[in-house]
Amino acid sequence: MADIWQQTLNWQPLVQQQNQFQHFYEFILEGNTQLNLTRITEPLEFWEKHLWDSLRGIPLFPIPPLFPLSPQRGGEFSSPAFIDIGTGAGFPGIPVAIAVPNCTVTLLDATRKKITFLEKIRDALDLTNVKTLTGRSEEIGQQLQHRQSYDIALVRAVGAASVCAEYALPLLKQGGLAVIYRGHWTEDEKTSLENAVNQLGGVIESIEKFTTPLSHSIRHCLYLRKVTITPAQFPRAVGIPTQKPL
Ligand code: SAH
């Protein structure tokens, strides 16, 4: 897949990273027998829908336009702190941790079993930049040690866009970026997301539409920038963001 990585993301994994991807895949297949992790198990499909898709969304790829991560720090680029909200089987967080060794990635999921599984993978792959957290993002987002603490929040396949925004924005530092991965996206959805994001102290910075390199499926990434402090009432109590989306 070296050529496709190069053509699409202007990047190629080193041998060690290729081995880590391979081992990750094997762990997922094994874990799938006990935990319901993913329906995507064919090698090429796994590569495209899990590995490639995870990395396509992050703002460090392609290499040159490094996002100014934190204006307070003069936009300097140093060891960004990612949080992957509702990581499930480790997407997009584990591929990001493999591809960007100078970042730290906190994997957050409400299901303890999934986090225990990911801790095994982390240790086996020697991913020293990965941290884990079990809990609901509505609660974690109200905890002082996590609120306003991350440069980049990743949210894939967790819920409606405005729900993902309510989970992500409280956890970001001012100037931080939320990346919401989606399949379909329409202009109509933009207005309601805009309204939610405004209440949370953010703006929609950009929406990218792209096609995946093997099956040519349409995907979108929504990039939300946190421009001001998130009001204390967000995120609301567990379950409320999904029951009454902003
Ligand atoms: N991001 C992964 C998994 C998606 S499945 C992927 O793209 O493949 C959604 C996961 O989010 C589940 O594992 C579920 O436990 C978790 N989840 C859902 N709502 C959550 C919340 N409010 N806080 C933390 N985890 C949540």
PDB file of N, CA, C and O and ligand atoms in Angstrom, residues 37-38 50 84-92 108-111 114 135-138 155-158 167, ligand 1:
ATOM      1  N   LEU A  37     -16.327  -6.211  17.885  1.00  0.00           N
ATOM      2  CA  LEU A  37     -15.511  -5.011  17.627  1.00  0.00           C
ATOM      3  C   LEU A  37     -15.820  -4.359  16.290  1.00  0.00           C
ATOM      4  O   LEU A  37     -16.002  -3.153  16.208  1.00  0.00           O
ATOM      5  N   THR A  38     -15.817  -5.142  15.221  1.00  0.00           N
ATOM      6  CA  THR A  38     -16.011  -4.561  13.888  1.00  0.00           C
ATOM      7  C   THR A  38     -16.476  -5.624  12.907  1.00  0.00           C
ATOM      8  O   THR A  38     -16.130  -6.800  13.047  1.00  0.00           O
ATOM      9  N   HIS A  50     -10.537   1.348   7.966  1.00  0.00           N
ATOM     10  CA  HIS A  50     -10.062   1.585   9.325  1.00  0.00           C
ATOM     11  C   HIS A  50      -8.723   2.339   9.353  1.00  0.00           C
ATOM     12  O   HIS A  50      -8.637   3.418   9.915  1.00  0.00           O
ATOM     13  N   ASP A  84      -9.430  10.477  21.620  1.00  0.00           N
ATOM     14  CA  ASP A  84     -10.328   9.779  20.701  1.00  0.00           C
ATOM     15  C   ASP A  84     -11.563   9.388  21.506  1.00  0.00           C
ATOM     16  O   ASP A  84     -11.500   8.516  22.368  1.00  0.00           O
ATOM     17  N   ILE A  85     -12.669  10.056  21.235  1.00  0.00           N
ATOM     18  CA  ILE A  85     -13.898   9.913  22.029  1.00  0.00           C
ATOM     19  C   ILE A  85     -14.767   8.795  21.446  1.00  0.00           C
ATOM     20  O   ILE A  85     -15.175   8.870  20.286  1.00  0.00           O
ATOM     21  N   GLY A  86     -15.043   7.763  22.225  1.00  0.00           N
ATOM     22  CA  GLY A  86     -15.802   6.609  21.716  1.00  0.00           C
ATOM     23  C   GLY A  86     -14.952   5.815  20.755  1.00  0.00           C
ATOM     24  O   GLY A  86     -15.327   5.543  19.622  1.00  0.00           O
ATOM     25  N   THR A  87     -13.776   5.416  21.236  1.00  0.00           N
ATOM     26  CA  THR A  87     -12.760   4.807  20.370  1.00  0.00           C
ATOM     27  C   THR A  87     -13.122   3.400  19.923  1.00  0.00           C
ATOM     28  O   THR A  87     -12.634   2.928  18.899  1.00  0.00           O
ATOM     29  N   GLY A  88     -13.984   2.690  20.666  1.00  0.00           N
ATOM     30  CA  GLY A  88     -14.401   1.348  20.248  1.00  0.00           C
ATOM     31  C   GLY A  88     -13.218   0.401  20.171  1.00  0.00           C
ATOM     32  O   GLY A  88     -12.531   0.147  21.154  1.00  0.00           O
ATOM     33  N   ALA A  89     -12.924  -0.086  18.966  1.00  0.00           N
ATOM     34  CA  ALA A  89     -11.788  -0.983  18.762  1.00  0.00           C
ATOM     35  C   ALA A  89     -10.483  -0.215  18.520  1.00  0.00           C
ATOM     36  O   ALA A  89      -9.500  -0.779  18.041  1.00  0.00           O
ATOM     37  N   GLY A  90     -10.504   1.093  18.828  1.00  0.00           N
ATOM     38  CA  GLY A  90      -9.268   1.871  18.715  1.00  0.00           C
ATOM     39  C   GLY A  90      -9.178   2.752  17.486  1.00  0.00           C
ATOM     40  O   GLY A  90      -8.086   3.147  17.075  1.00  0.00           O
ATOM     41  N   PHE A  91     -10.335   3.100  16.915  1.00  0.00           N
ATOM     42  CA  PHE A  91     -10.336   3.965  15.711  1.00  0.00           C
ATOM     43  C   PHE A  91     -10.983   5.299  15.992  1.00  0.00           C
ATOM     44  O   PHE A  91     -12.071   5.325  16.567  1.00  0.00           O
ATOM     45  N   PRO A  92     -10.357   6.349  15.540  1.00  0.00           N
ATOM     46  CA  PRO A  92      -9.083   6.428  14.802  1.00  0.00           C
ATOM     47  C   PRO A  92      -7.825   6.473  15.687  1.00  0.00           C
ATOM     48  O   PRO A  92      -6.717   6.578  15.176  1.00  0.00           O
ATOM     49  N   LEU A 108     -10.713   7.036  24.795  1.00  0.00           N
ATOM     50  CA  LEU A 108     -11.836   7.095  25.736  1.00  0.00           C
ATOM     51  C   LEU A 108     -12.993   6.239  25.228  1.00  0.00           C
ATOM     52  O   LEU A 108     -13.400   6.365  24.064  1.00  0.00           O
ATOM     53  N   ASP A 109     -13.487   5.364  26.096  1.00  0.00           N
ATOM     54  CA  ASP A 109     -14.709   4.640  25.745  1.00  0.00           C
ATOM     55  C   ASP A 109     -15.491   4.335  27.011  1.00  0.00           C
ATOM     56  O   ASP A 109     -14.926   4.198  28.093  1.00  0.00           O
ATOM     57  N   ALA A 110     -16.808   4.252  26.845  1.00  0.00           N
ATOM     58  CA  ALA A 110     -17.682   3.983  27.983  1.00  0.00           C
ATOM     59  C   ALA A 110     -17.631   2.514  28.399  1.00  0.00           C
ATOM     60  O   ALA A 110     -18.005   2.173  29.516  1.00  0.00           O
ATOM     61  N   THR A 111     -17.167   1.647  27.508  1.00  0.00           N
ATOM     62  CA  THR A 111     -17.170   0.206  27.782  1.00  0.00           C
ATOM     63  C   THR A 111     -15.819  -0.257  28.311  1.00  0.00           C
ATOM     64  O   THR A 111     -14.813  -0.237  27.587  1.00  0.00           O
ATOM     65  N   LYS A 114     -13.764  -2.926  26.307  1.00  0.00           N
ATOM     66  CA  LYS A 114     -13.042  -2.458  25.116  1.00  0.00           C
ATOM     67  C   LYS A 114     -11.737  -1.795  25.524  1.00  0.00           C
ATOM     68  O   LYS A 114     -10.695  -1.979  24.893  1.00  0.00           O
ATOM     69  N   GLY A 135     -15.093   5.733  30.600  1.00  0.00           N
ATOM     70  CA  GLY A 135     -16.121   6.625  31.135  1.00  0.00           C
ATOM     71  C   GLY A 135     -16.960   7.200  30.020  1.00  0.00           C
ATOM     72  O   GLY A 135     -16.708   6.954  28.843  1.00  0.00           O
ATOM     73  N   ARG A 136     -17.967   7.941  30.410  1.00  0.00           N
ATOM     74  CA  ARG A 136     -18.827   8.631  29.453  1.00  0.00           C
ATOM     75  C   ARG A 136     -18.249  10.022  29.214  1.00  0.00           C
ATOM     76  O   ARG A 136     -17.877  10.724  30.151  1.00  0.00           O
ATOM     77  N   SER A 137     -18.233  10.434  27.964  1.00  0.00           N
ATOM     78  CA  SER A 137     -17.656  11.740  27.643  1.00  0.00           C
ATOM     79  C   SER A 137     -18.412  12.877  28.340  1.00  0.00           C
ATOM     80  O   SER A 137     -17.833  13.919  28.629  1.00  0.00           O
ATOM     81  N   GLU A 138     -19.711  12.668  28.643  1.00  0.00           N
ATOM     82  CA  GLU A 138     -20.465  13.717  29.345  1.00  0.00           C
ATOM     83  C   GLU A 138     -19.877  13.959  30.740  1.00  0.00           C
ATOM     84  O   GLU A 138     -19.910  15.088  31.247  1.00  0.00           O
ATOM     85  N   VAL A 155     -13.631  12.090  16.730  1.00  0.00           N
ATOM     86  CA  VAL A 155     -14.885  11.396  17.030  1.00  0.00           C
ATOM     87  C   VAL A 155     -15.383  10.728  15.757  1.00  0.00           C
ATOM     88  O   VAL A 155     -15.740  11.404  14.792  1.00  0.00           O
ATOM     89  N   ARG A 156     -15.381   9.397  15.761  1.00  0.00           N
ATOM     90  CA  ARG A 156     -15.842   8.679  14.573  1.00  0.00           C
ATOM     91  C   ARG A 156     -16.927   7.683  14.955  1.00  0.00           C
ATOM     92  O   ARG A 156     -16.731   6.866  15.861  1.00  0.00           O
ATOM     93  N   ALA A 157     -18.055   7.753  14.247  1.00  0.00           N
ATOM     94  CA  ALA A 157     -19.153   6.777  14.398  1.00  0.00           C
ATOM     95  C   ALA A 157     -19.679   6.691  15.825  1.00  0.00           C
ATOM     96  O   ALA A 157     -19.889   5.617  16.365  1.00  0.00           O
ATOM     97  N   VAL A 158     -19.873   7.831  16.447  1.00  0.00           N
ATOM     98  CA  VAL A 158     -20.386   7.851  17.821  1.00  0.00           C
ATOM     99  C   VAL A 158     -21.806   8.400  17.890  1.00  0.00           C
ATOM    100  O   VAL A 158     -22.573   8.013  18.766  1.00  0.00           O
ATOM    101  N   TYR A 167     -19.727  16.507  22.939  1.00  0.00           N
ATOM    102  CA  TYR A 167     -18.743  15.674  23.631  1.00  0.00           C
ATOM    103  C   TYR A 167     -17.338  16.276  23.511  1.00  0.00           C
ATOM    104  O   TYR A 167     -16.553  16.252  24.456  1.00  0.00           O
TER     105      TYR A 167
HETATM  106  N1  SAH B   1     -14.777   5.173  16.942  1.00  0.00           N
HETATM  107  C1  SAH B   1     -14.914   3.730  16.671  1.00  0.00           C
HETATM  108  C2  SAH B   1     -16.047   3.059  17.410  1.00  0.00           C
HETATM  109  C3  SAH B   1     -17.452   3.490  17.123  1.00  0.00           C
HETATM  110  S1  SAH B   1     -18.671   2.564  18.016  1.00  0.00           S
HETATM  111  C4  SAH B   1     -14.937   3.497  15.186  1.00  0.00           C
HETATM  112  O1  SAH B   1     -14.993   4.437  14.419  1.00  0.00           O
HETATM  113  O2  SAH B   1     -14.889   2.340  14.763  1.00  0.00           O
HETATM  114  C5  SAH B   1     -19.075   3.777  19.241  1.00  0.00           C
HETATM  115  C6  SAH B   1     -18.292   3.619  20.522  1.00  0.00           C
HETATM  116  O3  SAH B   1     -18.504   4.792  21.285  1.00  0.00           O
HETATM  117  C7  SAH B   1     -18.729   2.444  21.379  1.00  0.00           C
HETATM  118  O4  SAH B   1     -17.590   1.682  21.718  1.00  0.00           O
HETATM  119  C8  SAH B   1     -19.357   3.105  22.625  1.00  0.00           C
HETATM  120  O5  SAH B   1     -19.057   2.393  23.807  1.00  0.00           O
HETATM  121  C9  SAH B   1     -18.702   4.469  22.640  1.00  0.00           C
HETATM  122  N2  SAH B   1     -19.509   5.564  23.197  1.00  0.00           N
HETATM  123  C10 SAH B   1     -20.749   5.953  22.801  1.00  0.00           C
HETATM  124  N3  SAH B   1     -21.153   7.037  23.491  1.00  0.00           N
HETATM  125  C11 SAH B   1     -20.144   7.353  24.346  1.00  0.00           C
HETATM  126  C12 SAH B   1     -19.954   8.367  25.321  1.00  0.00           C
HETATM  127  N4  SAH B   1     -20.895   9.277  25.555  1.00  0.00           N
HETATM  128  N5  SAH B   1     -18.800   8.395  26.015  1.00  0.00           N
HETATM  129  C13 SAH B   1     -17.844   7.459  25.774  1.00  0.00           C
HETATM  130  N6  SAH B   1     -17.953   6.483  24.869  1.00  0.00           N
HETATM  131  C14 SAH B   1     -19.091   6.424  24.157  1.00  0.00           C
END
